[in-house]
Coordinates of C-alpha atoms in Angstrom, one line a residue:
X1 CA 20.2 -1.6 -8.6
X2 CA 22.3 -2.8 -6.1
X3 CA 21.9 -0.4 -3.2
X4 CA 25.0 -0.4 -0.6
X5 CA 23.5 2.4 1.3
X6 CA 21.1 0.2 3.6
X7 CA 20.0 1.6 6.5
X8 CA 17.4 -0.6 8.3
X9 CA 17.5 -4.2 9.9
X10 CA 16.6 -7.0 8.1
X11 CA 14.0 -9.5 9.5
X12 CA 16.1 -12.4 10.7
X13 CA 18.5 -11.1 13.0
X14 CA 18.9 -10.4 16.1
X15 CA 16.9 -8.0 17.9
X16 CA 17.0 -8.4 21.9
X17 CA 18.3 -6.0 24.4
X18 CA 21.9 -6.5 23.7
X19 CA 21.3 -5.7 20.4
X20 CA 19.0 -2.8 20.8
X21 CA 21.8 -0.9 23.6
X22 CA 24.2 -0.8 20.8
X23 CA 21.9 0.8 18.0
X24 CA 23.5 4.8 17.4
X25 CA 20.2 6.2 16.7
X26 CA 16.8 6.8 18.0
X27 CA 15.3 5.5 14.8
X28 CA 17.4 2.5 14.5
X29 CA 16.0 1.2 17.9
X30 CA 12.2 2.0 16.8
X31 CA 12.5 -0.2 14.2
X32 CA 14.6 -3.0 16.2
X33 CA 11.9 -3.0 18.7
X34 CA 9.4 -3.2 15.4
X35 CA 10.8 -5.9 13.8
X36 CA 10.9 -8.1 17.3
X37 CA 7.3 -7.3 17.1
X38 CA 7.2 -9.3 13.6
X39 CA 8.5 -12.3 15.7
X40 CA 5.0 -12.7 17.4
X41 CA 3.1 -13.2 13.9
X42 CA 1.3 -16.0 14.5
X43 CA 1.8 -19.3 12.6
X44 CA -0.9 -19.0 10.3
X45 CA -0.1 -15.5 9.3
X46 CA 3.3 -16.9 8.9
X47 CA 2.4 -19.3 6.1
X48 CA 0.2 -17.0 4.2
X49 CA 2.9 -14.2 4.2
X50 CA 5.2 -17.4 2.4
X51 CA 2.3 -18.0 0.0
X52 CA 2.4 -14.6 -1.0
X53 CA 5.8 -13.8 -2.1
X54 CA 4.9 -13.3 -5.5
X55 CA 3.0 -10.2 -4.0
X56 CA 5.7 -8.9 -1.3
X57 CA 7.8 -5.4 -1.6
X58 CA 11.0 -5.0 -0.6
X59 CA 12.7 -1.7 0.8
X60 CA 15.7 -0.7 -0.8
X61 CA 17.7 -2.6 2.5
X62 CA 15.8 -5.6 1.9
X63 CA 16.5 -5.6 -2.1
X64 CA 20.1 -4.8 -1.1
X65 CA 20.4 -8.1 1.0
X66 CA 18.0 -10.0 -1.5
X67 CA 20.9 -9.1 -4.0
X68 CA 23.9 -10.0 -1.4
X69 CA 21.9 -13.6 -0.8
X70 CA 21.8 -14.3 -4.6
X71 CA 25.5 -13.8 -4.8
X72 CA 26.2 -15.5 -2.1
X73 CA 24.1 -18.6 -3.5
X74 CA 26.5 -18.1 -6.4
X75 CA 25.0 -15.9 -9.3
X76 CA 27.6 -13.6 -10.5
X77 CA 26.7 -10.0 -9.7
X78 CA 27.8 -9.3 -13.6
X79 CA 24.9 -11.9 -14.3
X80 CA 22.6 -10.4 -12.4
X81 CA 23.2 -6.9 -13.9
X82 CA 23.4 -8.5 -17.7
X83 CA 20.0 -9.8 -16.7
X84 CA 18.5 -6.3 -15.5
X85 CA 20.3 -4.7 -18.2
X86 CA 18.8 -7.4 -20.9
X87 CA 14.8 -6.5 -19.2
X88 CA 15.3 -2.4 -20.1
X89 CA 17.0 -3.1 -23.2
X90 CA 13.2 -5.6 -23.8
X91 CA 11.2 -2.3 -22.2
X92 CA 13.0 -0.4 -24.9
X93 CA 12.5 -2.3 -27.8
X94 CA 8.6 -2.4 -27.3
X95 CA 8.3 1.2 -27.5
X96 CA 10.2 1.8 -30.7
X97 CA 10.8 0.4 -33.7
X98 CA 14.2 -0.7 -35.3
X99 CA 16.5 2.1 -36.2
X100 CA 15.2 4.6 -33.7
X101 CA 17.0 6.9 -31.3
X102 CA 17.9 5.8 -28.2
X103 CA 19.7 8.3 -25.6
X104 CA 20.9 6.5 -22.6
X105 CA 21.9 8.4 -19.6
X106 CA 23.7 6.4 -17.0
X107 CA 25.1 7.4 -13.4
X108 CA 28.1 6.3 -11.2
X109 CA 27.2 3.7 -9.5
X110 CA 25.2 0.2 -10.1
X111 CA 21.9 1.8 -11.8
X112 CA 24.5 3.3 -14.5
X113 CA 25.8 -0.2 -15.0
X114 CA 22.2 -1.5 -15.8
X115 CA 22.2 1.3 -18.4
X116 CA 26.0 0.7 -20.1
X117 CA 24.4 -3.3 -20.7
X118 CA 20.9 -2.0 -22.1
X119 CA 22.6 0.5 -24.5
X120 CA 25.1 -2.6 -25.4
X121 CA 22.1 -4.6 -26.1
X122 CA 20.3 -1.9 -28.2
X123 CA 22.9 -1.0 -30.2
X124 CA 23.7 -4.9 -31.3
X125 CA 19.8 -4.4 -32.2
X126 CA 20.4 -2.0 -34.2
X127 CA 19.1 1.0 -32.8
X128 CA 21.3 3.9 -32.4
X129 CA 22.1 4.6 -29.1
X130 CA 24.2 7.4 -27.2
X131 CA 25.0 7.2 -23.6
X132 CA 25.8 9.5 -21.7
X133 CA 27.3 9.7 -18.0
X134 CA 27.6 11.6 -14.9
X135 CA 31.0 12.0 -13.7
X136 CA 34.0 10.4 -15.4
X137 CA 34.2 7.1 -16.7
X138 CA 37.6 6.0 -14.3
X139 CA 36.1 6.6 -11.5
X140 CA 33.2 3.7 -12.1
X141 CA 33.9 0.6 -9.7
X142 CA 33.0 -3.2 -9.4
X143 CA 30.4 -4.4 -12.2
X144 CA 29.6 -1.3 -13.4
X145 CA 33.2 -0.4 -14.6
X146 CA 33.6 -3.9 -15.8
X147 CA 29.8 -3.4 -17.8
X148 CA 31.3 0.1 -19.3
X149 CA 34.5 -1.7 -20.4
X150 CA 32.4 -3.8 -22.8
X151 CA 30.8 -0.5 -24.2
X152 CA 32.9 0.6 -26.9
X153 CA 31.0 3.2 -28.7
X154 CA 32.0 7.2 -27.0
X155 CA 30.8 8.2 -24.0
X156 CA 28.8 11.5 -23.6
X157 CA 29.2 13.9 -21.0
X158 CA 25.6 15.3 -20.1
X159 CA 26.5 18.6 -20.7
X160 CA 24.9 20.1 -24.1
X161 CA 22.6 16.9 -24.4
X162 CA 19.2 17.6 -26.3
X163 CA 17.1 15.0 -25.1
X164 CA 14.1 16.1 -27.2
X165 CA 16.2 15.4 -30.5
X166 CA 15.7 11.5 -29.4
X167 CA 12.8 8.7 -29.9
X168 CA 12.9 7.8 -26.8
X169 CA 15.5 8.2 -23.1
X170 CA 16.7 5.7 -20.4
X171 CA 17.2 6.8 -17.4
X172 CA 19.9 4.9 -15.6
X173 CA 21.3 7.9 -13.6
X174 CA 20.2 6.9 -9.9
X175 CA 18.6 4.2 -8.2
X176 CA 16.2 3.6 -5.5
X177 CA 18.7 4.0 -2.9
X178 CA 19.4 7.8 -3.3
X179 CA 18.7 10.0 -0.6
X180 CA 19.5 13.4 -1.7
X181 CA 17.8 15.8 -4.2
X182 CA 19.3 15.7 -7.8
X183 CA 21.4 19.3 -8.4
X184 CA 23.7 20.8 -10.7
X185 CA 23.9 19.9 -14.5
X186 CA 21.7 16.3 -13.3
X187 CA 18.5 17.8 -12.0
X188 CA 18.9 20.7 -14.9
X189 CA 19.2 17.6 -17.5
X190 CA 16.3 15.9 -15.8
X191 CA 14.3 19.0 -16.3
X192 CA 15.5 18.7 -19.7
X193 CA 14.3 15.1 -20.4
X194 CA 10.7 16.3 -18.3
X195 CA 10.3 19.0 -20.9
X196 CA 10.9 17.4 -23.6
X197 CA 8.0 15.1 -23.7
X198 CA 10.0 11.6 -24.7
X199 CA 9.0 8.7 -23.8
X200 CA 11.1 7.5 -20.8
X201 CA 12.3 4.0 -19.6
X202 CA 13.4 4.1 -15.9
X203 CA 15.9 1.8 -14.8
X204 CA 14.8 0.5 -10.8
X205 CA 13.0 3.9 -9.8
X206 CA 12.9 7.0 -11.4
X207 CA 16.2 9.3 -10.4
X208 CA 15.3 11.8 -7.4
X209 CA 12.7 9.4 -6.0
X210 CA 13.0 7.3 -3.0
X211 CA 12.3 3.4 -3.5
X212 CA 11.0 3.9 0.2
X213 CA 8.6 6.7 0.8
X214 CA 7.3 7.6 -2.9
X215 CA 8.5 10.5 -2.5
X216 CA 11.3 13.3 -4.0
X217 CA 13.2 16.0 -2.5
X218 CA 13.4 18.2 -5.8
X219 CA 13.8 17.4 -9.8
X220 CA 12.8 14.2 -10.6
X221 CA 12.1 11.8 -13.6
X222 CA 8.9 11.4 -14.7
X223 CA 9.0 8.0 -16.6
X224 CA 6.6 6.4 -19.0
X225 CA 7.7 3.0 -17.5
X226 CA 9.9 1.8 -15.2
X227 CA 11.7 -1.6 -15.2
X228 CA 12.5 -2.9 -11.5
X229 CA 13.7 -6.4 -10.8
X230 CA 12.8 -9.6 -8.3
X231 CA 9.9 -7.3 -6.4
X232 CA 8.7 -4.1 -6.3
X233 CA 9.3 -1.4 -3.7
X234 CA 7.1 0.5 -1.8
X235 CA 7.8 3.8 -3.7
X236 CA 6.7 1.9 -6.9
X237 CA 3.4 2.2 -5.3
X238 CA 3.1 4.8 -2.7
X239 CA 2.4 8.3 -4.3
X240 CA 3.5 10.3 -6.4
X241 CA 5.8 7.6 -6.8
X242 CA 3.3 5.5 -8.5
X243 CA 2.7 8.6 -10.5
X244 CA 5.8 9.3 -11.8
X245 CA 7.3 5.9 -12.5
X246 CA 4.0 5.4 -14.5
X247 CA 3.9 1.6 -16.0
X248 CA 5.9 -0.7 -13.3
X249 CA 7.5 -3.6 -14.9
X250 CA 8.9 -6.3 -12.6
X251 CA 11.6 -8.3 -14.4
X252 CA 12.8 -11.4 -13.6
X253 CA 16.5 -11.4 -13.0
X254 CA 17.2 -14.5 -11.5
X255 CA 17.0 -14.2 -7.7
X256 CA 15.4 -17.2 -6.0
X257 CA 12.6 -16.7 -3.7
X258 CA 13.8 -19.3 -1.1
X259 CA 16.6 -17.0 -0.5
X260 CA 15.0 -14.2 0.6
X261 CA 12.0 -15.3 2.3
X262 CA 11.7 -18.2 4.5
X263 CA 9.4 -19.0 8.0
X264 CA 12.0 -17.6 10.0
X265 CA 12.0 -14.6 7.6
X266 CA 8.5 -14.4 5.9
X267 CA 7.4 -11.1 4.1
X268 CA 5.5 -8.5 6.0
X269 CA 4.5 -5.9 3.2
X270 CA 2.4 -6.7 0.3
X271 CA 1.3 -5.3 -2.4
X272 CA -2.9 -5.2 -1.9
X273 CA -4.8 -8.0 -4.3
X274 CA -6.5 -11.1 -3.7
X275 CA -4.3 -13.6 -3.7
X276 CA -3.5 -11.7 -0.2
X277 CA -6.6 -12.8 1.4
X278 CA -8.2 -15.4 -0.9
X279 CA -7.6 -17.9 1.7
X280 CA -9.7 -16.3 4.2
X281 CA -12.4 -14.8 2.3
X282 CA -16.8 -16.5 4.0
X283 CA -17.9 -18.9 2.7
X284 CA -21.3 -20.3 3.4
X285 CA -22.8 -23.9 3.2
X286 CA -26.2 -24.1 2.0
X287 CA -27.3 -24.2 5.3
X288 CA -26.2 -21.3 6.7
X289 CA -28.9 -18.3 8.0
X290 CA -28.5 -14.9 8.4
X291 CA -26.6 -14.9 11.8
X292 CA -24.7 -17.0 10.6
X293 CA -23.9 -15.1 7.7
X294 CA -23.1 -12.4 10.2
X295 CA -25.2 -9.2 12.2
X296 CA -23.9 -5.8 11.4
X297 CA -25.1 -3.1 14.0
X298 CA -24.4 0.5 12.9
X299 CA -24.3 3.3 15.4
X300 CA -25.5 6.7 14.0
X301 CA -26.3 9.7 15.5
X302 CA -29.7 12.4 15.1
X303 CA -31.6 13.6 12.1
X304 CA -29.2 15.7 10.6
X305 CA -27.1 13.0 9.3
X306 CA -29.2 9.7 8.3
X307 CA -27.6 9.0 4.9
X308 CA -23.6 7.9 5.9
X309 CA -25.1 5.6 8.2
X310 CA -27.2 4.3 5.6
X311 CA -24.3 3.7 3.0
X312 CA -22.5 2.2 5.5
X313 CA -25.3 -0.7 6.4
X314 CA -26.3 -0.9 2.4
X315 CA -22.6 -1.6 2.1
X316 CA -22.8 -4.3 4.9
X317 CA -25.5 -6.0 3.4
X318 CA -24.1 -6.2 -0.1
X319 CA -20.5 -7.9 1.0
X320 CA -22.9 -10.5 2.5
X321 CA -23.7 -9.9 5.9
X322 CA -26.8 -11.5 6.6
X323 CA -28.3 -8.6 9.1
X324 CA -27.6 -4.8 9.4
X325 CA -29.6 -2.7 11.8
X326 CA -29.0 1.1 12.5
X327 CA -29.0 2.4 16.0
X328 CA -29.8 6.2 16.1
X329 CA -31.7 8.8 18.1
X330 CA -35.2 8.5 18.5
X331 CA -35.9 11.9 15.9
X332 CA -33.9 9.8 13.0
X333 CA -35.6 6.5 13.1
X334 CA -38.9 7.8 11.1
X335 CA -35.8 9.1 8.5
X336 CA -34.2 5.5 8.5
X337 CA -37.1 3.8 8.0
X338 CA -38.3 5.6 5.5
X339 CA -35.4 5.4 3.4
X340 CA -35.0 1.7 3.5
X341 CA -33.5 -0.2 2.2
X342 CA -36.3 -3.1 3.2
X343 CA -33.8 -5.8 5.0
X344 CA -32.2 -2.7 7.0
X345 CA -33.4 -2.9 10.7
X346 CA -33.5 0.5 13.0
X347 CA -33.6 0.6 16.5
X348 CA -34.1 4.4 18.4
X349 CA -31.0 4.8 21.0
X350 CA -33.9 6.0 23.4
X351 CA -32.2 5.6 26.7
X352 CA -28.6 5.8 28.4
X353 CA -28.4 2.2 28.3
X354 CA -30.0 0.9 24.8
X355 CA -26.5 1.0 22.9
X356 CA -25.3 -1.4 25.8
X357 CA -28.5 -3.3 25.5
X358 CA -27.3 -3.8 21.5
X359 CA -23.7 -4.2 21.7
X360 CA -24.4 -7.3 24.3
X361 CA -26.7 -9.1 21.9
X362 CA -25.3 -12.6 21.5
X363 CA -26.0 -13.0 17.7
X364 CA -23.9 -9.7 17.0
X365 CA -20.9 -10.2 14.9
X366 CA -19.6 -6.1 14.2
X367 CA -19.7 -2.8 14.3
X368 CA -19.4 0.5 12.7
X369 CA -19.6 3.7 14.3
X370 CA -18.4 7.0 13.3
X371 CA -20.2 7.8 9.8
X372 CA -22.6 11.0 10.8
X373 CA -22.1 10.2 14.4
X374 CA -21.8 14.1 15.6
X375 CA -19.4 14.8 18.2
X376 CA -22.0 15.9 21.0
X377 CA -21.4 14.0 24.6
X378 CA -23.6 11.3 23.4
X379 CA -21.6 10.5 20.4
X380 CA -18.7 10.3 23.0
X381 CA -20.6 8.1 25.0
X382 CA -21.4 5.8 22.4
X383 CA -17.6 5.7 20.8
X384 CA -16.7 4.1 24.4
X385 CA -19.4 2.0 24.6
X386 CA -18.1 -0.1 21.9
X387 CA -15.0 0.7 22.8
X388 CA -15.8 -1.6 26.0
X389 CA -18.2 -4.3 23.9
X390 CA -16.2 -7.5 23.1
X391 CA -17.1 -7.7 19.6
X392 CA -15.3 -6.1 16.1
X393 CA -15.6 -2.9 15.6
X394 CA -14.9 -0.1 12.6
X395 CA -14.1 3.3 13.7
X396 CA -14.7 5.7 11.2
X397 CA -15.4 9.6 10.6
X398 CA -16.8 11.3 14.1
X399 CA -15.5 8.4 16.4
X400 CA -12.4 9.1 15.0
X401 CA -12.6 12.5 16.5
X402 CA -14.0 11.6 19.1
X403 CA -11.3 9.1 19.9
X404 CA -8.4 11.9 19.5
X405 CA -9.5 13.2 22.7
X406 CA -8.6 9.7 24.3
X407 CA -5.5 9.6 21.7
X408 CA -2.5 8.7 24.5
X409 CA -4.8 5.8 26.3
X410 CA -6.0 4.7 23.0
X411 CA -3.7 1.1 23.2
X412 CA -4.8 0.5 26.1
X413 CA -8.7 1.0 25.5
X414 CA -7.6 -1.3 22.2
X415 CA -6.0 -4.1 24.2
X416 CA -8.9 -4.3 27.0
X417 CA -11.5 -5.1 23.9
X418 CA -10.8 -8.3 23.5
X419 CA -11.9 -8.3 19.8
X420 CA -10.6 -7.1 16.6
X421 CA -11.0 -3.1 15.9
X422 CA -10.7 -1.5 12.4
X423 CA -9.6 2.4 12.2
X424 CA -10.7 3.7 8.8
X425 CA -8.6 7.2 8.6
X426 CA -8.0 10.1 6.0
X427 CA -5.2 12.1 6.6
X428 CA -7.2 14.8 8.4
X429 CA -8.2 12.4 10.8
X430 CA -4.9 10.5 10.7
X431 CA -3.7 13.9 11.9
X432 CA -5.7 14.3 14.7
X433 CA -5.5 11.0 16.0
X434 CA -2.0 10.6 16.0
X435 CA 0.0 13.5 15.1
X436 CA 0.9 14.4 18.4
X437 CA 3.1 11.1 18.6
X438 CA 6.5 12.6 17.0
X439 CA 7.8 8.5 16.5
X440 CA 4.3 8.7 14.2
X441 CA 4.0 12.1 13.0
X442 CA 8.0 12.4 12.1
X443 CA 7.8 9.3 10.3
X444 CA 9.7 9.3 6.8
X445 CA 6.6 8.0 4.7
X446 CA 2.8 7.3 4.4
X447 CA 3.5 3.6 5.2
X448 CA 5.6 3.8 8.2
X449 CA 3.3 6.3 9.6
X450 CA 0.5 3.9 9.3
X451 CA 2.6 1.0 10.8
X452 CA 4.0 2.5 13.5
X453 CA 0.3 3.9 14.5
X454 CA -1.0 -0.1 14.3
X455 CA 1.6 -0.6 16.2
X456 CA 0.9 2.2 18.7
X457 CA -2.5 1.6 19.5
X458 CA -2.9 -1.8 18.4
X459 CA -5.6 -1.6 15.9
X460 CA -5.6 -2.4 12.3
X461 CA -5.0 1.0 10.6
X462 CA -6.3 1.8 6.9
X463 CA -5.1 5.1 6.1
X464 CA -7.2 6.0 3.1
X465 CA -6.6 7.9 0.1
X466 CA -5.1 7.4 -3.5
X467 CA -2.6 4.6 -2.0
X468 CA -4.2 3.7 1.0
X469 CA -2.4 1.3 3.6
X470 CA -3.7 -1.2 5.6
X471 CA -1.0 -2.2 9.0
X472 CA -1.9 -4.5 11.4
X473 CA 0.1 -4.3 15.1
X474 CA 2.4 -7.3 14.5
X475 CA 3.8 -5.6 11.4
X476 CA 1.8 -6.9 8.2
X477 CA 0.9 -4.1 5.9
X478 CA -0.3 -3.5 2.9
X479 CA -0.6 -0.7 -0.5
X480 CA -3.4 -0.8 -1.9
X481 CA -3.6 0.1 -6.2
X482 CA -6.9 -0.1 -6.9
X483 CA -8.9 3.4 -7.2
X484 CA -9.9 6.2 -8.9
X485 CA -10.7 9.9 -9.0
X486 CA -14.3 8.7 -8.9
X487 CA -14.2 7.5 -5.6
X488 CA -13.7 11.5 -4.2
X489 CA -17.0 11.8 -3.4
X490 CA -18.9 12.4 0.0
X491 CA -20.0 9.2 1.3
X492 CA -17.1 7.0 -0.3
X493 CA -16.0 6.5 3.0
X494 CA -18.6 5.4 4.8
X495 CA -19.3 2.5 1.7
X496 CA -15.7 1.3 3.0
X497 CA -16.6 1.1 6.5
X498 CA -19.6 -1.0 5.7
X499 CA -17.7 -3.2 3.6
X500 CA -15.3 -3.6 6.0
X501 CA -17.9 -4.3 9.2
X502 CA -19.7 -6.9 6.8
X503 CA -16.4 -9.0 6.0
X504 CA -15.9 -8.9 9.9
X505 CA -19.2 -10.1 10.6
X506 CA -18.8 -13.3 8.5
X507 CA -15.7 -14.1 10.6
X508 CA -12.7 -13.0 8.3
X509 CA -9.4 -11.9 10.1
X510 CA -9.5 -8.2 10.5
X511 CA -6.0 -7.7 8.8
X512 CA -7.9 -9.6 5.6
X513 CA -11.0 -8.0 6.1
X514 CA -9.6 -4.3 5.7
X515 CA -7.5 -5.5 2.8
X516 CA -10.3 -7.0 0.6
X517 CA -12.5 -4.1 1.5
X518 CA -9.9 -1.6 0.1
X519 CA -9.4 -3.5 -2.9
X520 CA -12.8 -3.9 -4.0
X521 CA -13.6 -0.6 -2.7
X522 CA -11.2 0.5 -5.6
X523 CA -11.9 -1.6 -7.8
X524 CA -15.9 -0.9 -7.5
X525 CA -15.0 2.9 -8.0
X526 CA -12.7 2.0 -11.3
X527 CA -15.9 0.4 -13.3
X528 CA -18.6 2.5 -12.4
X529 CA -16.5 5.4 -13.5
X530 CA -17.3 9.3 -13.7
X531 CA -20.7 10.4 -12.3
X532 CA -20.3 7.6 -9.8
X533 CA -21.6 8.8 -6.4
X534 CA -21.5 6.6 -2.8
X535 CA -24.9 5.7 -3.1
X536 CA -23.6 3.6 -6.4
X537 CA -20.9 2.1 -4.9
X538 CA -22.3 -1.0 -2.6
X539 CA -24.3 -2.0 -6.2
X540 CA -20.9 -1.7 -7.8
X541 CA -19.5 -4.1 -5.5
X542 CA -22.0 -7.1 -6.8
X543 CA -20.6 -7.9 -10.0
X544 CA -16.8 -8.3 -8.4
X545 CA -18.5 -10.8 -6.0
X546 CA -20.0 -12.6 -8.6
X547 CA -16.5 -12.9 -10.0
X548 CA -14.9 -13.9 -6.7
X549 CA -17.6 -16.8 -6.5
X550 CA -15.6 -18.0 -9.7
X551 CA -12.7 -20.4 -8.7
X552 CA -13.0 -19.9 -5.2
X553 CA -12.8 -16.5 -5.5
X554 CA -10.3 -14.3 -7.3
X555 CA -10.6 -11.8 -9.7
X556 CA -7.1 -11.5 -10.4
X557 CA -6.1 -8.9 -13.6
X558 CA -5.3 -5.7 -11.3
X559 CA -2.3 -4.0 -13.0
X560 CA 0.7 -1.4 -11.1
X561 CA 0.3 1.7 -13.4
X562 CA 0.7 5.1 -12.7
X563 CA -2.3 7.3 -12.1

C-alpha cells in the first residue's frame, strides 16, 4: 500500500533553475520542467481541479506522499494498514460464504502487511485462511512486521501451493511500486493462480502490474477485483491494467484530501467523468439563435470521401452546434447535398481563396479538418490555412498526417494561432506526428506520451484508444473509461472530431470540450452496443444529452471495471 521508491518530484516542490541543475537524470529534469509549467494553470483551472479531487488520480510517488502526509498529520501507519486490510477482507467477504477457504499470498513489504491484516480479520469471521509469505518472516520490517506478529496461525512458504484448492485468493504480494518483473517461485505461483480460475482479490494493484503505466514486464496476476486506497492510480485505468484489475474498489482509509490537494498543489490527473466538465457545459437561454449556439465548418476533400466529413458535421449538430457547413471540392458538392441532413450546408472550394474567405467569416465558431481530406497539395494548403486561422480547430485523420511533415515546427504553428487547437490522433497517427521526438516516443506510459505531446505541441492532445487520454499543454490530463468494442468501426473517430468541434463552437473550453466529447462518445457506444455503425453514433448521443439536462447536466453512474 505504501511505496518507498518514489521516483518523481511532487507538485509543490521548488522547480527553479537551481534545483533543476542538481537533478541527476534527464528524465527527472524533464519532469521538473513540466511541473514548473503546471504553475501556469489559470485560477479557474485550479479551482475546477480542486472541486474534483474525488476524481483525481495519484501516481505511485503521489500515493506515497499521501501516506506520509497522513502519518505526519497524526494518523499512525499501523492504523492506515489496519483499515486497508479491513477493506480487503470486506471485499473477500462479499464474494464467498462463511466457512469458505481463502489463500492469502503476502509479499515482503507493506502490501504484505495489508495481507496479514486481511487474513487475521477473515479468520476471525469464520473463514478457513491459509497464509503464505514470499521470503522469511524475520525479514519483515516496520508496520508489516507488527501486523505479522498479530497473525498467530502458521505461515506457509510459496512452494507447493495449489491455488485451485481454495475458494478465493488474495494477492498481497507486491504493490504498485514494483519496478521489476516477477521472477522464480513468485512468477510460477502467479501463473498457477491465473490457471486455477479462482476469483482473485488484489491489494492495491495486481502483482506484476505497474501502478503508473498499467503495463507489466512479465507474469502478472489477473484479478477479479482490486482494492485500492484513497485515490486510483493511472495503472488502474490504462490498458491492459484496467482489464487485469477487474473491478476496482476504492477504499477510504482515513487520508483527508486537504492533506494532499490544495491551491498550491491542485490535482492535475483525473478519471474522465461528467463532474470534471460539469461547470463548463454549454447552456443556452431561450433567446438564443443558431449563431450563438455556434457555427462549425468541416473542411472536406473530394468525391472519394464524402461520408467521413458528413459524420463529423452531423455529430457537431447533434451535440448542440447551431449550424454546420461542409466545405469541399466542387466535384463533391452534389454528393454532399444529396445525402443530407437537410440542416447541413455545403460550400464549394472553387478557387484558392475560397477557404480563406470561409475561415474569415466572423460568425464562424469552430473548424474540423481531416476526415477524408486527402493528402495532396490542396489538402496541405487547407491544413495550413486552418492552422493560421484564429478560430478553435480540431485536427483529425488526414490533417494529422499532413502536420506530421511539419512536426518540428508544430509548437510554433499552434502558438501563433491565438485560438484553441485540439489534435485527435489514434496510435498510428500519434507515432507519425510525435514518433521522432525522443522524449515523447520514449515516455514510460501512454499517459506520459500524451502529456509530453501536449506540452511539446501547445495543443490539447486526445490520444485515442480503449483508454483514451486527454492532455493539455498546462499539464492537466484525464483518462477515459467509457467505450466498448462496438466503437471499433469505420467513421467512429470522425464522429468524435465532430463532437469536440461542436462543443468548441458553443464556447466550451478546449480541455473540457475534449473530455466531454470523449466521455459521451464512449458512453453512446456502450449504449448502442453490438451492430453499431458510425452513422448511429450522433443519434446515440441524444438520450445522453437529455440526461445532461437533468440537474444541470449530469448523468453520473459510470463505474470503473476491467474489460
